[in-house]
């Protein structure tokens, strides 16, 4: 799907609703057997086992069937990370360690092509890559050194995150390094954004079969998580942009403080008093930021990308069951938005 066609979509959405729906019968899998279903990863439980100061994480990359909008469209076959022996997850398993911890990440590549993973030695090596041949197992070791929020991401196609649009686009996860002695705040949430944009499928029958899915922690609005806070709470979030696209992330109704800003490889925590106040934070591909905010009024509020094509349903998939009625007053928030919306 080109950007031009995405803007065309907006014009189409303004037209009267389509009356005909194509039944959900298209098999979109490219694998011979149906791969295991993806678990949407809410990034609340870190991966691995910590023993005697060593965090050991065993990851595996394999094919998986992903349904970012649950019952709306059929599953998309993607490449995803799992903890070895566990279900594939989007985003990939959370790696979290305190500064000073020795981290051993073992990676099995169960895909049929060479996998290159970037950023596993979080905060210690710039432009870090690990090449793992199909069927091979490799291990990286590093000592967690610089507290912050980092992105690890894999690829089997293009050589840059800026072109990673295909089935390897979900090979993305978070690494968080905490300061020594720091106890992670269990209420803090970590949100990883991913996208898949496979236009090539459109040349097949049926025509216009096209994959365009944007997700926060593995789910597209309205299936993203619902969050509830009390007036006066301090809400702490980390955001990671695992997509090839930029996203201006906007919070409705309140200012938030930007506490740290990273490029995926490195992270800068602002000194006390130097935090920025924002209502929208621009995130380039691969970037991260940490924020907090205090809801001072009750209500229903959203954090979302401010680019319309990133929060608009894309109804051209041949097997979609998505309603196209953008004028339905009661269901408007559910049917007229999709993708990068959280609330
Ligand atoms: Cu966006």
PDB file of N, CA, C and O in Angstrom, residues 3 162 193 195 214 241 243-249 281-287 305-307 310 340:
ATOM      1  N   UNK A   3       1.730   5.381   0.152  1.00  0.00           N
ATOM      2  CA  UNK A   3       1.181   6.485   0.941  1.00  0.00           C
ATOM      3  C   UNK A   3       0.048   7.158   0.190  1.00  0.00           C
ATOM      4  O   UNK A   3      -0.918   7.600   0.764  1.00  0.00           O
ATOM      5  N   UNK A 162      14.185   1.128   8.543  1.00  0.00           N
ATOM      6  CA  UNK A 162      13.389   2.073   7.754  1.00  0.00           C
ATOM      7  C   UNK A 162      12.701   1.408   6.568  1.00  0.00           C
ATOM      8  O   UNK A 162      11.844   2.001   5.939  1.00  0.00           O
ATOM      9  N   UNK A 193       5.348  -0.425  19.632  1.00  0.00           N
ATOM     10  CA  UNK A 193       4.533  -0.300  18.417  1.00  0.00           C
ATOM     11  C   UNK A 193       5.167  -1.096  17.284  1.00  0.00           C
ATOM     12  O   UNK A 193       6.392  -1.075  17.119  1.00  0.00           O
ATOM     13  N   UNK A 195       4.369  -2.564  12.982  1.00  0.00           N
ATOM     14  CA  UNK A 195       3.539  -2.425  11.779  1.00  0.00           C
ATOM     15  C   UNK A 195       3.912  -3.537  10.807  1.00  0.00           C
ATOM     16  O   UNK A 195       5.055  -3.990  10.783  1.00  0.00           O
ATOM     17  N   UNK A 214      -1.220  -1.884  12.176  1.00  0.00           N
ATOM     18  CA  UNK A 214      -0.394  -1.209  13.168  1.00  0.00           C
ATOM     19  C   UNK A 214      -0.871  -1.645  14.540  1.00  0.00           C
ATOM     20  O   UNK A 214      -2.076  -1.761  14.771  1.00  0.00           O
ATOM     21  N   UNK A 241       9.209   2.617  19.433  1.00  0.00           N
ATOM     22  CA  UNK A 241       8.725   2.588  18.057  1.00  0.00           C
ATOM     23  C   UNK A 241       9.484   1.522  17.271  1.00  0.00           C
ATOM     24  O   UNK A 241      10.570   1.774  16.762  1.00  0.00           O
ATOM     25  N   UNK A 243       8.484   0.305  14.482  1.00  0.00           N
ATOM     26  CA  UNK A 243       8.018   0.362  13.095  1.00  0.00           C
ATOM     27  C   UNK A 243       9.020   1.112  12.225  1.00  0.00           C
ATOM     28  O   UNK A 243       9.928   1.764  12.724  1.00  0.00           O
ATOM     29  N   UNK A 244       8.794   1.070  10.916  1.00  0.00           N
ATOM     30  CA  UNK A 244       9.656   1.811   9.984  1.00  0.00           C
ATOM     31  C   UNK A 244       9.170   3.245   9.792  1.00  0.00           C
ATOM     32  O   UNK A 244       9.755   4.004   9.026  1.00  0.00           O
ATOM     33  N   UNK A 245       8.123   3.611  10.507  1.00  0.00           N
ATOM     34  CA  UNK A 245       7.465   4.902  10.306  1.00  0.00           C
ATOM     35  C   UNK A 245       7.663   5.821  11.504  1.00  0.00           C
ATOM     36  O   UNK A 245       7.845   5.354  12.621  1.00  0.00           O
ATOM     37  N   UNK A 246       7.565   7.140  11.284  1.00  0.00           N
ATOM     38  CA  UNK A 246       7.555   8.060  12.420  1.00  0.00           C
ATOM     39  C   UNK A 246       6.145   8.169  13.001  1.00  0.00           C
ATOM     40  O   UNK A 246       5.161   8.013  12.276  1.00  0.00           O
ATOM     41  N   UNK A 247       6.061   8.421  14.307  1.00  0.00           N
ATOM     42  CA  UNK A 247       4.752   8.569  14.944  1.00  0.00           C
ATOM     43  C   UNK A 247       4.775   9.722  15.946  1.00  0.00           C
ATOM     44  O   UNK A 247       5.500   9.650  16.943  1.00  0.00           O
ATOM     45  N   UNK A 248       3.993  10.774  15.701  1.00  0.00           N
ATOM     46  CA  UNK A 248       3.804  11.799  16.732  1.00  0.00           C
ATOM     47  C   UNK A 248       2.752  11.302  17.726  1.00  0.00           C
ATOM     48  O   UNK A 248       1.564  11.258  17.402  1.00  0.00           O
ATOM     49  N   UNK A 249       3.199  10.925  18.916  1.00  0.00           N
ATOM     50  CA  UNK A 249       2.288  10.300  19.886  1.00  0.00           C
ATOM     51  C   UNK A 249       1.692  11.375  20.788  1.00  0.00           C
ATOM     52  O   UNK A 249       2.403  12.092  21.488  1.00  0.00           O
ATOM     53  N   UNK A 281       4.712  13.725  21.427  1.00  0.00           N
ATOM     54  CA  UNK A 281       6.138  13.422  21.334  1.00  0.00           C
ATOM     55  C   UNK A 281       6.391  12.727  20.005  1.00  0.00           C
ATOM     56  O   UNK A 281       5.795  11.690  19.710  1.00  0.00           O
ATOM     57  N   UNK A 282       7.273  13.311  19.201  1.00  0.00           N
ATOM     58  CA  UNK A 282       7.563  12.762  17.880  1.00  0.00           C
ATOM     59  C   UNK A 282       8.568  11.629  18.015  1.00  0.00           C
ATOM     60  O   UNK A 282       9.630  11.798  18.611  1.00  0.00           O
ATOM     61  N   UNK A 283       8.224  10.474  17.459  1.00  0.00           N
ATOM     62  CA  UNK A 283       9.091   9.299  17.561  1.00  0.00           C
ATOM     63  C   UNK A 283       9.517   8.855  16.169  1.00  0.00           C
ATOM     64  O   UNK A 283       8.681   8.424  15.374  1.00  0.00           O
ATOM     65  N   UNK A 284      10.806   8.934  15.883  1.00  0.00           N
ATOM     66  CA  UNK A 284      11.285   8.398  14.608  1.00  0.00           C
ATOM     67  C   UNK A 284      11.369   6.880  14.728  1.00  0.00           C
ATOM     68  O   UNK A 284      11.281   6.319  15.827  1.00  0.00           O
ATOM     69  N   UNK A 285      11.548   6.206  13.595  1.00  0.00           N
ATOM     70  CA  UNK A 285      11.642   4.744  13.583  1.00  0.00           C
ATOM     71  C   UNK A 285      12.747   4.292  14.527  1.00  0.00           C
ATOM     72  O   UNK A 285      13.846   4.834  14.518  1.00  0.00           O
ATOM     73  N   UNK A 286      12.438   3.320  15.363  1.00  0.00           N
ATOM     74  CA  UNK A 286      13.436   2.750  16.260  1.00  0.00           C
ATOM     75  C   UNK A 286      13.651   3.519  17.546  1.00  0.00           C
ATOM     76  O   UNK A 286      14.458   3.113  18.375  1.00  0.00           O
ATOM     77  N   UNK A 287      12.929   4.620  17.753  1.00  0.00           N
ATOM     78  CA  UNK A 287      13.208   5.452  18.929  1.00  0.00           C
ATOM     79  C   UNK A 287      12.357   5.036  20.133  1.00  0.00           C
ATOM     80  O   UNK A 287      11.406   4.261  20.016  1.00  0.00           O
ATOM     81  N   UNK A 305      -1.288   7.909  17.914  1.00  0.00           N
ATOM     82  CA  UNK A 305      -0.491   8.545  16.871  1.00  0.00           C
ATOM     83  C   UNK A 305      -1.349   9.613  16.206  1.00  0.00           C
ATOM     84  O   UNK A 305      -2.555   9.447  16.043  1.00  0.00           O
ATOM     85  N   UNK A 306      -0.699  10.719  15.816  1.00  0.00           N
ATOM     86  CA  UNK A 306      -1.459  11.818  15.230  1.00  0.00           C
ATOM     87  C   UNK A 306      -1.479  11.775  13.713  1.00  0.00           C
ATOM     88  O   UNK A 306      -1.970  12.697  13.063  1.00  0.00           O
ATOM     89  N   UNK A 307      -0.938  10.706  13.107  1.00  0.00           N
ATOM     90  CA  UNK A 307      -1.017  10.577  11.649  1.00  0.00           C
ATOM     91  C   UNK A 307      -2.267   9.767  11.318  1.00  0.00           C
ATOM     92  O   UNK A 307      -2.396   8.608  11.734  1.00  0.00           O
ATOM     93  N   UNK A 310      -2.426   6.138  10.357  1.00  0.00           N
ATOM     94  CA  UNK A 310      -1.963   5.179  11.368  1.00  0.00           C
ATOM     95  C   UNK A 310      -3.041   4.873  12.403  1.00  0.00           C
ATOM     96  O   UNK A 310      -2.827   4.060  13.295  1.00  0.00           O
ATOM     97  N   UNK A 340      -2.850   2.585  16.037  1.00  0.00           N
ATOM     98  CA  UNK A 340      -2.088   3.112  17.173  1.00  0.00           C
ATOM     99  C   UNK A 340      -2.926   4.012  18.075  1.00  0.00           C
ATOM    100  O   UNK A 340      -2.702   5.220  18.155  1.00  0.00           O
TER     101      UNK A 340
END
